[in-house]
Short mmCIF file of C-alpha atoms and ligand atoms in Angstrom, two decimals:
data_model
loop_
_atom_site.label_atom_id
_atom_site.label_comp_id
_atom_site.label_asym_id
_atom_site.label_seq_id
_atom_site.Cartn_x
_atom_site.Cartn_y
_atom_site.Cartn_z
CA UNK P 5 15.72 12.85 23.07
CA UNK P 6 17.04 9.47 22.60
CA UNK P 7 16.69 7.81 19.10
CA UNK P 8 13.24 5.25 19.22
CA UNK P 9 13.94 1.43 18.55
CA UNK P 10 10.27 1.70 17.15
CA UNK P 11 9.08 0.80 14.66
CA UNK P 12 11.72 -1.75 13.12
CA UNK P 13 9.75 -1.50 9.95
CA UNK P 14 9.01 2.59 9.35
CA UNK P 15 7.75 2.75 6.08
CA UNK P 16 7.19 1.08 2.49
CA UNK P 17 7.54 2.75 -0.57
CA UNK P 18 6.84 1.24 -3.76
CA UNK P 19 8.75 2.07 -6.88
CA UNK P 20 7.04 0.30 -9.75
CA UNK P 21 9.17 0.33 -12.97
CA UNK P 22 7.48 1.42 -16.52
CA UNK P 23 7.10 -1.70 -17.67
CA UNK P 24 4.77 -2.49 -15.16
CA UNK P 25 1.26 -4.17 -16.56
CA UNK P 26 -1.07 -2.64 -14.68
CA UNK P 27 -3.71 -5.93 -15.85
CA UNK P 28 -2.38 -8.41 -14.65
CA UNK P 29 -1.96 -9.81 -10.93
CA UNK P 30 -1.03 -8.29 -8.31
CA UNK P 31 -0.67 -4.79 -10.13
CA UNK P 32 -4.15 -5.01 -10.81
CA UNK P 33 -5.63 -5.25 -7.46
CA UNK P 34 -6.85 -1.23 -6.59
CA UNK P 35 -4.79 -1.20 -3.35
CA UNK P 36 -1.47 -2.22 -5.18
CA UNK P 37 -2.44 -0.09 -7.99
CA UNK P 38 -2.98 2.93 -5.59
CA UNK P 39 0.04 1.96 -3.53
CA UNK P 40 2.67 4.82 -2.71
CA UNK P 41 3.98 4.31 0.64
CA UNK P 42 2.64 3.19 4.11
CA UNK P 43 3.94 4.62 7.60
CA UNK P 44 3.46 1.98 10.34
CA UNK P 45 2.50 2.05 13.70
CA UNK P 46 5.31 1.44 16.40
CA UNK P 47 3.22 -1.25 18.03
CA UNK P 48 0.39 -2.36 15.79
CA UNK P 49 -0.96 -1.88 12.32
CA UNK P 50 -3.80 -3.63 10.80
CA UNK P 51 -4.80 -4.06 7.50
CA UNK P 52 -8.70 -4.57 6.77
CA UNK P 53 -10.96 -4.63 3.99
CA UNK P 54 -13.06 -6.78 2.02
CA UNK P 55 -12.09 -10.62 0.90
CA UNK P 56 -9.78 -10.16 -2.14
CA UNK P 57 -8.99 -6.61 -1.28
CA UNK P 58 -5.16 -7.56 -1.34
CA UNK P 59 -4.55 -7.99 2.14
CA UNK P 60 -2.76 -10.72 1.85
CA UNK P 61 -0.79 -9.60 -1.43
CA UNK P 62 0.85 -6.67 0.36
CA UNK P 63 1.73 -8.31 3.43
CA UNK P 64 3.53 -11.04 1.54
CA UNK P 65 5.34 -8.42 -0.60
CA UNK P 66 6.53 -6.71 3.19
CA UNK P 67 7.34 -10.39 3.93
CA UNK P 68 9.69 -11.69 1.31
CA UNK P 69 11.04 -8.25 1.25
CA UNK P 70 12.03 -8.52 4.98
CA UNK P 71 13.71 -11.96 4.05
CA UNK P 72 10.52 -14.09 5.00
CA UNK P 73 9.95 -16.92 3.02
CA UNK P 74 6.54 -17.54 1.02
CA UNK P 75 4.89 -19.58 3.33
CA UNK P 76 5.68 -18.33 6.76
CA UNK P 77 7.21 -18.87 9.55
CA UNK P 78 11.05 -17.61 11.38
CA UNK P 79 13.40 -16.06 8.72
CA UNK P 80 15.31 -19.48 8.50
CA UNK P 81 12.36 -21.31 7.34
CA UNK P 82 12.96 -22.55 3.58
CA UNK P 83 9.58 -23.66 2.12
CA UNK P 84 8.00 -22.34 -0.87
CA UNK P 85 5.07 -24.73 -1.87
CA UNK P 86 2.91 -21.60 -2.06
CA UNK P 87 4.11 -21.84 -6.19
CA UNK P 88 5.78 -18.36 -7.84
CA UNK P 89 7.07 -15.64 -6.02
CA UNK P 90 5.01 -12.82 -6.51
CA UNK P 91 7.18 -9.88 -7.77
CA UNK P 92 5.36 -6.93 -6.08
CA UNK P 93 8.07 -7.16 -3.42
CA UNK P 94 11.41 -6.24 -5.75
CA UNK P 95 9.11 -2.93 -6.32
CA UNK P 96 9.04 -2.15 -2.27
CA UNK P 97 11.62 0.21 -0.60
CA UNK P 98 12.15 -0.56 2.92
CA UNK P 99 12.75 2.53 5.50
CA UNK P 100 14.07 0.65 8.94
CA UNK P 101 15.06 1.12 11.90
CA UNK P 102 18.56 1.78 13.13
CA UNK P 103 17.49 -1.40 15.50
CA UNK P 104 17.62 -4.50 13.83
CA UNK P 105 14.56 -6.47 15.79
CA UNK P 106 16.04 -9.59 17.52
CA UNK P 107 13.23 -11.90 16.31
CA UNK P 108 10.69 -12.08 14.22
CA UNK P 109 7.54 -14.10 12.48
CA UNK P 110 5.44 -14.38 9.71
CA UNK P 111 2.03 -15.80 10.29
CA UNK P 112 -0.50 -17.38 7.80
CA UNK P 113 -3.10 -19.06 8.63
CA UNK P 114 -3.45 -20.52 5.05
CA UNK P 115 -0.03 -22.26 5.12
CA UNK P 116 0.39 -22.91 8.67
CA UNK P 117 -0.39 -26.54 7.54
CA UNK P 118 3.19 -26.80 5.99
CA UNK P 119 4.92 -24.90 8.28
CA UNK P 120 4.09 -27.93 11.00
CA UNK P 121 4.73 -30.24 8.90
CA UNK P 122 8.18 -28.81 7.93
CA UNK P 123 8.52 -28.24 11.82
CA UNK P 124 7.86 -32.11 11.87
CA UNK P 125 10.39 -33.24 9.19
CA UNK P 126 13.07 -31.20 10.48
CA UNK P 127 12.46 -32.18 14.11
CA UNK P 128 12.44 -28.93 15.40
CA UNK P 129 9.63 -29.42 18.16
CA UNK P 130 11.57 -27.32 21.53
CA UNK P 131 10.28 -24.13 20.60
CA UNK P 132 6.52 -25.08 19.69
CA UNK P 133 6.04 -26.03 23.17
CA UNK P 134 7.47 -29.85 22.66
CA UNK P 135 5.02 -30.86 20.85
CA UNK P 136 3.76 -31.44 17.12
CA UNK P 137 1.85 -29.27 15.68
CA UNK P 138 0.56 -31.48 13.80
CA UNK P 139 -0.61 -33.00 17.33
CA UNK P 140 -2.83 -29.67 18.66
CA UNK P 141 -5.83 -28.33 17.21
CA UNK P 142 -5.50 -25.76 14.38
CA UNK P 143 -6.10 -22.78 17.90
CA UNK P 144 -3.73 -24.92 20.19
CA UNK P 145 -0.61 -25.33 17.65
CA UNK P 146 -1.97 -21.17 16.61
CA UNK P 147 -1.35 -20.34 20.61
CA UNK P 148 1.58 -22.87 20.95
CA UNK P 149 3.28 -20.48 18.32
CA UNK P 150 2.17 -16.64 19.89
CA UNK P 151 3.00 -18.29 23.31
CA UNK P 152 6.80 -20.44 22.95
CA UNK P 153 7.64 -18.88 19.15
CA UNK P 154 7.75 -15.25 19.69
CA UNK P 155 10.51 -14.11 21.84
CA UNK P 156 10.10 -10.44 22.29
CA UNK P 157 11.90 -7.55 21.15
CA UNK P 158 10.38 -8.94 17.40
CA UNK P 159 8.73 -7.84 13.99
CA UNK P 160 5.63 -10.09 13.26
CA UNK P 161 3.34 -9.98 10.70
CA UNK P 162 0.06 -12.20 10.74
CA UNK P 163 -1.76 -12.71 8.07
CA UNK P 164 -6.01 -13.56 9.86
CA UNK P 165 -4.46 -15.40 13.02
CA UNK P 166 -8.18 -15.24 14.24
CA UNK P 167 -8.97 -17.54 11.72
CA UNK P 168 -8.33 -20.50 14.30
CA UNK P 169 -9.32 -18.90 17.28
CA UNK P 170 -11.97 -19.06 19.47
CA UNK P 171 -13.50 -15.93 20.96
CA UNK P 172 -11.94 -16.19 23.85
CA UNK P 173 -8.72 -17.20 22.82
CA UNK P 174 -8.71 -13.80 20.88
CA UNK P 175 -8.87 -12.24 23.62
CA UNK P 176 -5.85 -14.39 25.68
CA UNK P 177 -4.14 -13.50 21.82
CA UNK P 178 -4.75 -9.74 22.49
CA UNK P 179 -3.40 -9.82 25.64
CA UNK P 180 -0.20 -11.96 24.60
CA UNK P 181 0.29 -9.07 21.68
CA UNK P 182 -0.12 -6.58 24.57
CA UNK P 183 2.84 -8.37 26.06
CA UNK P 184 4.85 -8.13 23.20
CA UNK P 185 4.50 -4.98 22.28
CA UNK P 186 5.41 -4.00 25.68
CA UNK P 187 8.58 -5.54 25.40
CA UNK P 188 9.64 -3.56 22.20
CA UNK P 189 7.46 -6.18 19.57
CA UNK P 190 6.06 -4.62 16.30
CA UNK P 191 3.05 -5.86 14.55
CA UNK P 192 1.42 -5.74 11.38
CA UNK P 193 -1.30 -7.97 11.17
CA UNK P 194 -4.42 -8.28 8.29
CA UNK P 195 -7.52 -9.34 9.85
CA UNK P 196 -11.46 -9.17 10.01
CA UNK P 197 -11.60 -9.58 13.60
CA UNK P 198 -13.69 -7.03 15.49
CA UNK P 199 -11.98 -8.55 18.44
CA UNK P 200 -8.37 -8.24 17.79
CA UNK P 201 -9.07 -4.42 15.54
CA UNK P 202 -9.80 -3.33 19.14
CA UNK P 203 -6.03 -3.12 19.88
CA UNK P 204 -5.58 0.11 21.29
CA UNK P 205 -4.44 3.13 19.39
CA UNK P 206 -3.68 0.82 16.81
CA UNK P 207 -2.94 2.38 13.28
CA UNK P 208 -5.74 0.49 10.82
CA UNK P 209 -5.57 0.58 7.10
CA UNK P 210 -8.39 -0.05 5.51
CA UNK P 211 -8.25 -1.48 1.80
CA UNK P 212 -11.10 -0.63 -0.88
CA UNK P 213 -11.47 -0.19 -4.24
CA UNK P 214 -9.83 3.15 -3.99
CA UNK P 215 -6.81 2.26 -2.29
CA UNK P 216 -6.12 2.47 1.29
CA UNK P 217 -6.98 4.92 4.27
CA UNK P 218 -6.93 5.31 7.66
CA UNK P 219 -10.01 4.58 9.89
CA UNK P 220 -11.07 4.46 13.47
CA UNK P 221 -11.64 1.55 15.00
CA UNK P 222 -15.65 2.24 15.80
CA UNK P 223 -15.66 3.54 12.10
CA UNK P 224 -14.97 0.47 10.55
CA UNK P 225 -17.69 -1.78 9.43
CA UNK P 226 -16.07 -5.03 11.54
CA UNK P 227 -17.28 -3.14 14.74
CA UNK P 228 -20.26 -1.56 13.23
CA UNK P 229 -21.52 -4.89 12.01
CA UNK P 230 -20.91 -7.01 14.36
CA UNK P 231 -22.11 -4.34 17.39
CA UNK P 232 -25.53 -4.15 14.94
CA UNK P 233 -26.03 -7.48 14.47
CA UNK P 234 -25.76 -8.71 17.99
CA UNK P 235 -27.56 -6.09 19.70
CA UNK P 236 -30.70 -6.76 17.10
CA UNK P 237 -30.25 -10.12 15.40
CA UNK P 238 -33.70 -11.74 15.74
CA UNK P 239 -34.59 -8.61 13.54
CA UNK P 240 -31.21 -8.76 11.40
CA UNK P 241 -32.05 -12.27 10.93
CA UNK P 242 -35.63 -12.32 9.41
CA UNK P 243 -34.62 -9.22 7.30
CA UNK P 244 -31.70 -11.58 5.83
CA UNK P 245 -33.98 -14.09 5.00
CA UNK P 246 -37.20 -12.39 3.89
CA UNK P 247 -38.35 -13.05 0.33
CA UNK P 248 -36.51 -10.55 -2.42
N1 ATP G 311 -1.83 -15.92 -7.68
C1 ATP G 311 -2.83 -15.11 -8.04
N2 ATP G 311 -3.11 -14.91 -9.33
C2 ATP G 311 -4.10 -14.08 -9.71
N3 ATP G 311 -4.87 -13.40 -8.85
C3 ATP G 311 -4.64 -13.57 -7.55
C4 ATP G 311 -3.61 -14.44 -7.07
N4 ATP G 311 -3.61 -14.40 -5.71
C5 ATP G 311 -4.61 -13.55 -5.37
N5 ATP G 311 -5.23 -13.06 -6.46
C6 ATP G 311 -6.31 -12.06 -6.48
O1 ATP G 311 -5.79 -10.87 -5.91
C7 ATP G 311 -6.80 -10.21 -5.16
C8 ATP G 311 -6.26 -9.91 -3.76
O2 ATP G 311 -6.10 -11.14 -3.05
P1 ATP G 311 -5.62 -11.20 -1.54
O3 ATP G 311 -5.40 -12.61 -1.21
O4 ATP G 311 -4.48 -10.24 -1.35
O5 ATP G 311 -6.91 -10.62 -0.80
P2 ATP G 311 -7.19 -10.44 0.75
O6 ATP G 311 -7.51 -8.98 0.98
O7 ATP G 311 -6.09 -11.01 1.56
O8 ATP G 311 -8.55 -11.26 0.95
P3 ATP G 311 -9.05 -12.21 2.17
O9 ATP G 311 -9.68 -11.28 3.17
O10 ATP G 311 -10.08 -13.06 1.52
O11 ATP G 311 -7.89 -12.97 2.70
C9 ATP G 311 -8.02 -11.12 -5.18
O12 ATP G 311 -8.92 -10.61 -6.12
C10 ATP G 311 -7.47 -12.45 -5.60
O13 ATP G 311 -8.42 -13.19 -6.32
MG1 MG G 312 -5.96 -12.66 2.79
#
């Protein structure tokens, strides 16, 4: 059986020295406390869990320690207005491929503000779709990127790229990932879409005060909630707002 390309990224390991302190940020988030390894999915892994879970803090630490900068963007992007460089990633042991992916992207929504603007000052508009970013709405220059930015044959991680998106547009951003993965992409992408978890027989990785585990998509509370609430909401509603 011939070797897989897939995944590019197999696993993480952290290694966290003694002199780790286990107070202070990010150590002291539960999931990076709890972290030993994660095995990704060929085509898609999500991370989920509550706001502040650390999300965010362990897909940056993948990012920097796959040569990403900071803030986003291709590898060759230089920008790091984002302040310090969080150290969790010097404590992350990368197990790869024997393919080396052929493009690649990091997403996030909370800094794609300076990554058009660098795009901008460098004058680098061809492959945004020849046009500013700066010049689209937040979902338009978020589509002009999935659509003319990722090649194929990639590693991308996206850190909430719902949080532009219309509903529909998730769905045209499903599809697109579809695409990709297709033709050899792998994704690892933190969300709270009920939309985009739907990916299927995607591995997702939920985040809690515990740690991390593995849940089903119809298991976690994005499609529980959501499902719930719009199948009852006048009820969901007036229990919301009734007097404590
Ligand atoms: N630079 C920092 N210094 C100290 N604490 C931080 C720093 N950045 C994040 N934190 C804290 O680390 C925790 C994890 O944050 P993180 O951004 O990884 O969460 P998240 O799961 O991505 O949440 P969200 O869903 O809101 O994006 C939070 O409690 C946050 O307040
Ligand atoms: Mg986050």
């Amino acid at each position: 059986m011939a070797l897989a390309a897939k995944p590019y990224l197999q696993r993480i390991t952290a290694l966290f020295g003694a002199d780790v302190d286990w107070d202070s940020h990010p150590y002291s988030v539960p999931a990076v406390r709890a972290l030993e390894s994660i095995d990704f999915h060929a085509d898609v892994t999500f991370f989920i869990g509550e706001n502040g879970a650390g999300k965010s803090t362990v897909l940056e630490a993948i990012a920097l320690a796959l040569g990403f900068s900071m803030e986003g963007g291709t590898r060759s992007v230089r920008l790091n207005s984002a302040g310090a460089v969080a150290p969790l990633h010097q404590a992350l042991r990368l197990a790869k491929s024997y393919k080396t992916p052929k493009d690649g992207y990091f997403f996030r929504a909370e800094s794609f503000h300076n990554i058009a603007t660098y795009m901008d000052e460098v004058g680098y508009l061809g492959s945004y779709g020849g046009r500013s970013l700066h010049a689209q709405s937040h979902g338009e220059s978020f589509m002009a990127v999935l659509l003319n930015k990722f090649k194929g044959k990639g590693l991308y991680l996206l850190d909430e790229p719902e949080a532009a998106l219309s509903p529909n547009r998730q769905l045209a951003a499903l599809r697109v990932i579809h695409q990709l993965v297709q033709d050899q992409s792998q994704f690892i992408i933190a969300t709270h879409s009920p939309i985009l978890l739907a990916y299927p027989n995607a591995k997702i990785l939920l985040f809690d005060g515990t740690g991390m585990s593995e849940v089903a998509y119809e298991d976690t509370e994005h499609y529980a909630i959501t499902r719930d609430f719009l199948n009852h909401y006048p009820r969901r509603l007036e229990q919301l707002f009734a007097p404590d």
